[in-house]
Tab-separated table of C-alpha atoms in Angstrom:
chain	number	residue	atom	x	y	z
B	7	MET	CA	38.137	54.027	30.151
B	8	PRO	CA	36.385	52.943	26.916
B	9	ARG	CA	39.568	51.114	25.908
B	10	TRP	CA	39.510	48.979	29.082
B	11	THR	CA	35.812	48.072	28.688
B	12	THR	CA	36.322	47.047	25.059
B	13	LEU	CA	39.447	44.922	25.586
B	14	PRO	CA	37.958	42.286	27.963
B	15	GLY	CA	34.943	41.985	25.723
B	16	SER	CA	37.101	41.327	22.693
B	17	ARG	CA	38.943	38.593	24.593
B	18	ARG	CA	35.675	36.930	25.571
B	19	ILE	CA	34.689	36.889	21.920
B	20	ARG	CA	38.023	35.584	20.634
B	21	LEU	CA	38.148	32.561	22.928
B	22	PRO	CA	34.952	30.881	21.586
B	23	LEU	CA	36.070	31.714	18.060
B	24	ALA	CA	39.443	30.107	18.700
B	25	LEU	CA	37.830	27.021	20.182
B	26	THR	CA	35.452	26.785	17.240
B	27	ALA	CA	38.315	27.128	14.759
B	28	ALA	CA	40.281	24.444	16.607
B	29	ALA	CA	37.278	22.117	16.637
B	30	LEU	CA	36.727	22.668	12.925
B	31	THR	CA	40.407	22.015	12.245
B	32	LEU	CA	40.379	18.785	14.250
B	33	THR	CA	37.134	17.705	12.594
B	34	ALA	CA	38.546	18.382	9.138
B	35	ALA	CA	41.683	16.432	10.031
B	36	ALA	CA	39.588	13.542	11.349
B	37	VAL	CA	37.365	13.552	8.270
B	38	GLY	CA	40.391	13.757	5.971
B	39	GLY	CA	42.158	10.948	7.819
B	40	ASP	CA	39.052	8.778	7.805
B	41	ARG	CA	38.646	9.381	4.081
B	42	LEU	CA	42.181	8.133	3.484
B	43	VAL	CA	41.343	5.007	5.469
B	44	ALA	CA	38.136	4.616	3.443
B	45	VAL	CA	40.054	4.874	0.151
B	46	TRP	CA	42.502	2.210	1.328
B	47	ALA	CA	39.639	-0.057	2.472
B	48	GLU	CA	37.759	0.441	-0.811
B	49	HIS	CA	40.884	-0.458	-2.795
B	50	ALA	CA	41.477	-3.583	-0.696
B	51	THR	CA	37.816	-4.616	-1.007
B	52	ALA	CA	37.900	-4.128	-4.774
B	53	ALA	CA	41.004	-6.310	-5.076
B	54	ALA	CA	39.432	-9.043	-2.919
B	55	PHE	CA	36.178	-8.926	-4.880
B	56	GLN	CA	38.067	-9.141	-8.182
B	57	GLU	CA	39.925	-12.199	-6.912
B	58	ALA	CA	36.690	-13.791	-5.692
B	59	THR	CA	34.802	-13.290	-8.973
B	60	GLY	CA	37.551	-13.163	-11.590
B	61	ALA	CA	36.278	-9.805	-12.886
B	62	THR	CA	38.296	-8.604	-15.865
B	63	ASP	CA	38.610	-5.033	-14.570
B	64	THR	CA	39.005	-3.727	-11.038
B	65	PRO	CA	35.522	-3.215	-9.561
B	66	SER	CA	34.288	0.131	-8.269
B	67	VAL	CA	33.684	0.014	-4.501
B	68	HIS	CA	32.099	2.512	-2.125
B	69	ILE	CA	31.992	2.029	1.652
B	70	GLY	CA	29.102	3.791	3.376
B	71	GLY	CA	28.825	5.009	6.926
B	72	PHE	CA	31.084	7.247	9.014
B	73	PRO	CA	33.612	6.878	10.385
B	74	VAL	CA	35.057	4.011	8.357
B	75	THR	CA	38.000	3.743	10.755
B	76	ARG	CA	35.702	2.768	13.606
B	77	GLN	CA	33.984	0.171	11.407
B	78	LEU	CA	37.326	-1.431	10.548
B	79	LEU	CA	38.379	-1.495	14.183
B	80	ALA	CA	35.060	-3.194	15.013
B	81	GLY	CA	35.769	-5.850	12.388
B	82	HIS	CA	32.948	-5.116	9.950
B	83	LEU	CA	31.751	-2.634	7.321
B	84	ASP	CA	28.196	-1.325	7.621
B	85	ARG	CA	27.424	-0.849	3.925
B	86	VAL	CA	29.417	-1.698	0.809
B	87	THR	CA	28.391	-1.040	-2.808
B	88	VAL	CA	30.198	-2.830	-5.633
B	89	HIS	CA	29.984	-2.309	-9.403
B	90	ALA	CA	31.887	-4.921	-11.443
B	91	GLY	CA	32.034	-5.722	-15.136
B	92	GLU	CA	32.913	-8.688	-17.324
B	93	ILE	CA	32.915	-11.574	-14.861
B	94	PRO	CA	33.829	-14.730	-16.836
B	95	ALA	CA	32.162	-18.123	-16.495
B	96	ALA	CA	33.255	-21.720	-17.050
B	97	GLY	CA	31.570	-25.058	-17.705
B	98	ASP	CA	28.830	-25.960	-20.186
B	99	ARG	CA	27.194	-23.008	-21.960
B	100	PRO	CA	29.248	-20.489	-19.980
B	101	VAL	CA	27.490	-17.117	-19.919
B	102	PRO	CA	29.656	-14.357	-18.421
B	103	LEU	CA	28.124	-11.643	-16.266
B	104	THR	CA	28.425	-8.493	-18.330
B	105	ARG	CA	27.850	-6.362	-15.240
B	106	LEU	CA	27.250	-7.079	-11.566
B	107	ASP	CA	25.959	-4.430	-9.150
B	108	LEU	CA	25.702	-5.372	-5.475
B	109	ARG	CA	24.662	-3.636	-2.259
B	110	MET	CA	25.963	-5.401	0.858
B	111	THR	CA	25.451	-4.861	4.577
B	112	ASP	CA	27.483	-5.950	7.598
B	113	VAL	CA	30.499	-7.264	5.696
B	114	ARG	CA	32.899	-9.190	7.936
B	115	ALA	CA	36.201	-10.997	7.412
B	116	GLU	CA	36.284	-14.741	8.084
B	117	SER	CA	39.077	-16.693	9.761
B	118	ASP	CA	40.538	-17.132	6.266
B	119	PRO	CA	41.825	-13.637	5.403
B	120	LYS	CA	40.816	-14.159	1.752
B	121	THR	CA	37.188	-14.913	2.633
B	122	ALA	CA	34.485	-12.430	3.603
B	123	ARG	CA	30.838	-12.776	4.572
B	124	ALA	CA	27.959	-10.320	4.145
B	125	ALA	CA	24.781	-10.451	6.216
B	126	THR	CA	22.618	-9.310	3.293
B	127	VAL	CA	23.247	-8.756	-0.402
B	128	ASP	CA	20.919	-7.328	-3.047
B	129	GLY	CA	21.735	-6.426	-6.605
B	130	THR	CA	21.425	-6.972	-10.329
B	131	ALA	CA	23.292	-9.087	-12.878
B	132	LEU	CA	23.257	-8.030	-16.528
B	133	LEU	CA	23.730	-10.546	-19.349
B	134	SER	CA	24.267	-8.640	-22.572
B	135	TYR	CA	22.748	-9.960	-25.785
B	136	ALA	CA	26.241	-10.248	-27.256
B	137	ASP	CA	27.458	-12.454	-24.386
B	138	LEU	CA	24.281	-14.577	-24.517
B	139	SER	CA	24.641	-15.009	-28.272
B	140	ARG	CA	28.256	-16.169	-28.046
B	141	ALA	CA	27.462	-18.625	-25.253
B	142	LEU	CA	24.345	-20.139	-26.842
B	143	GLY	CA	25.508	-20.206	-30.458
B	144	VAL	CA	22.454	-18.276	-31.697
B	145	ARG	CA	21.788	-14.562	-32.076
B	146	VAL	CA	19.760	-13.202	-29.162
B	147	GLY	CA	18.360	-9.678	-29.212
B	148	ALA	CA	15.475	-7.539	-28.065
B	149	ASP	CA	12.124	-8.470	-29.574
B	150	ARG	CA	9.559	-5.946	-30.773
B	151	ALA	CA	7.115	-7.276	-28.191
B	152	PRO	CA	7.865	-5.935	-24.666
B	153	GLY	CA	9.372	-8.466	-22.270
B	154	ARG	CA	10.435	-10.884	-24.995
B	155	VAL	CA	13.676	-11.699	-26.800
B	156	ASP	CA	14.249	-12.521	-30.455
B	157	VAL	CA	16.354	-15.607	-31.232
B	158	ARG	CA	17.814	-16.188	-34.710
B	159	THR	CA	20.257	-18.564	-36.330
B	160	ASP	CA	21.377	-19.741	-39.770
B	161	LEU	CA	20.823	-23.350	-40.781
B	162	PRO	CA	22.260	-25.125	-43.816
B	163	LEU	CA	19.804	-25.156	-46.753
B	164	LEU	CA	17.140	-23.411	-44.656
B	165	GLY	CA	18.794	-20.025	-44.226
B	166	LYS	CA	17.729	-17.730	-41.377
B	167	VAL	CA	15.261	-19.073	-38.816
B	168	SER	CA	13.865	-17.248	-35.796
B	169	ALA	CA	11.798	-17.557	-32.641
B	170	SER	CA	10.500	-15.335	-29.848
B	171	ALA	CA	10.595	-16.141	-26.131
B	172	THR	CA	10.406	-14.784	-22.603
B	173	LEU	CA	12.872	-15.556	-19.810
B	174	ALA	CA	12.065	-16.627	-16.262
B	175	VAL	CA	13.778	-17.912	-13.124
B	176	ALA	CA	14.501	-21.639	-13.458
B	177	GLY	CA	16.427	-22.262	-10.233
B	178	PRO	CA	18.362	-20.509	-7.473
B	179	THR	CA	21.091	-19.389	-9.893
B	180	SER	CA	19.606	-20.141	-13.304
B	181	ILE	CA	17.189	-18.692	-15.853
B	182	ALA	CA	15.468	-20.304	-18.824
B	183	PHE	CA	13.556	-19.464	-21.991
B	184	HIS	CA	9.779	-19.754	-21.690
B	185	GLU	CA	6.773	-19.270	-23.946
B	186	VAL	CA	8.828	-19.980	-27.062
B	187	HIS	CA	7.017	-18.969	-30.248
B	188	LEU	CA	8.543	-20.588	-33.317
B	189	ASP	CA	8.029	-19.406	-36.860
B	190	ALA	CA	4.931	-21.232	-38.082
B	191	HIS	CA	6.555	-21.878	-41.465
B	192	LEU	CA	9.657	-23.574	-40.123
B	193	PRO	CA	10.259	-27.215	-41.036
B	194	ALA	CA	10.669	-29.773	-38.263
B	195	ALA	CA	14.490	-29.770	-38.545
B	196	ALA	CA	14.618	-26.018	-37.885
B	197	ASP	CA	12.227	-26.343	-34.959
B	198	ALA	CA	14.437	-29.000	-33.402
B	199	ALA	CA	17.590	-26.879	-33.823
B	200	LEU	CA	16.072	-23.869	-32.068
B	201	VAL	CA	14.447	-25.911	-29.314
B	202	GLN	CA	17.782	-27.604	-28.600
B	203	ALA	CA	19.459	-24.207	-28.256
B	204	LEU	CA	16.794	-22.864	-25.913
B	205	GLU	CA	15.657	-25.841	-23.839
B	206	GLN	CA	18.519	-25.945	-21.308
B	207	PRO	CA	18.550	-23.478	-18.412
B	208	ILE	CA	21.291	-20.850	-18.310
B	209	THR	CA	23.270	-20.971	-15.069
B	210	LEU	CA	24.745	-17.760	-13.693
B	211	ARG	CA	28.069	-19.205	-12.645
B	212	ASP	CA	30.485	-17.627	-10.187
B	213	LEU	CA	27.807	-15.880	-8.172
B	214	PRO	CA	28.944	-15.675	-4.530
B	215	ALA	CA	27.708	-18.598	-2.419
B	216	GLY	CA	24.354	-17.780	-0.846
B	217	MET	CA	22.987	-15.607	-3.648
B	218	LYS	CA	19.972	-16.468	-5.800
B	219	VAL	CA	18.019	-15.027	-8.715
B	220	THR	CA	14.559	-13.787	-7.721
B	221	ARG	CA	13.206	-12.356	-10.986
B	222	VAL	CA	14.192	-11.641	-14.577
B	223	ARG	CA	13.444	-8.831	-16.990
B	224	VAL	CA	14.678	-7.863	-20.458
B	225	ASP	CA	15.440	-4.455	-21.943
B	226	SER	CA	17.438	-2.958	-24.794
B	227	ALA	CA	20.775	-3.763	-23.078
B	228	GLY	CA	20.117	-7.440	-22.356
B	229	VAL	CA	18.694	-9.706	-19.693
B	230	ARG	CA	18.744	-8.513	-16.074
B	231	GLY	CA	18.431	-10.817	-13.087
B	232	ALA	CA	17.494	-9.440	-9.682
B	233	LEU	CA	19.693	-11.012	-7.004
B	234	THR	CA	19.359	-11.396	-3.268
B	235	GLY	CA	21.113	-13.328	-0.554
B	236	ARG	CA	21.539	-13.719	3.173
B	237	ASP	CA	24.761	-14.780	4.861
B	238	VAL	CA	26.637	-14.590	1.533
B	239	THR	CA	30.231	-15.836	1.333
B	240	PHE	CA	32.870	-14.345	-0.965
B	241	THR	CA	35.658	-16.834	-1.637
B	242	PRO	CA	38.541	-16.754	-4.172
B	243	ARG	CA	37.657	-18.661	-7.348
B	244	GLU	CA	40.305	-21.345	-6.919
B	245	GLN	CA	39.091	-22.153	-3.405
B	246	ALA	CA	35.468	-22.216	-4.535
B	247	GLY	CA	36.404	-24.594	-7.329
B	248	GLN	CA	38.172	-26.945	-4.923
B	249	ALA	CA	35.142	-26.994	-2.636
B	250	VAL	CA	32.750	-28.066	-5.397
């Protein structure tokens, strides 16, 4: 008699356990499958972003939200984070973006399969002192005074000359030197050489259309520009160049 009372009870216990194990197995399979889809989507997004910006190395991309499969079927990605380095620039005084970090929301493909649009984009662009120095033809580095940069160059007969300056937003995609303090003992020729190097704004070329610089700060690594944008378009470089 005890055997018959125990056996039905054990069956009643095993059924929920079996259902739970099956649910966990299906969930794990779904999560694993969705992760594979996410990896594929991240790789494709990285390749498209590299083509759009000309980044030297393949960017790092992370797609947020779950499940990613459902987002792709709906035709948009909820959240995308991109970290890219060494984005070249062209034109006068080309200053490459040493690093570009972006957080995007509601990323959708356009009718052109090579073009994408993001509802909002926020991020940071880093211009290293080395890249700034090569582009401007003068040595730019961190100044002892917080929030300022030190600018130096060598002039024939005069030797080393220097100045100190801050940087500020000069336009939607440009920054400029401000509050320039020249060495009080510099002759007029040296003053003119430094002013000429610093007077023109620096344009952050190859930013996606719709993005703008909102503020600038300096630190030991270089100059950082805070970026923001609404309805931002990512287009391959050659197409962007044809549209200009």
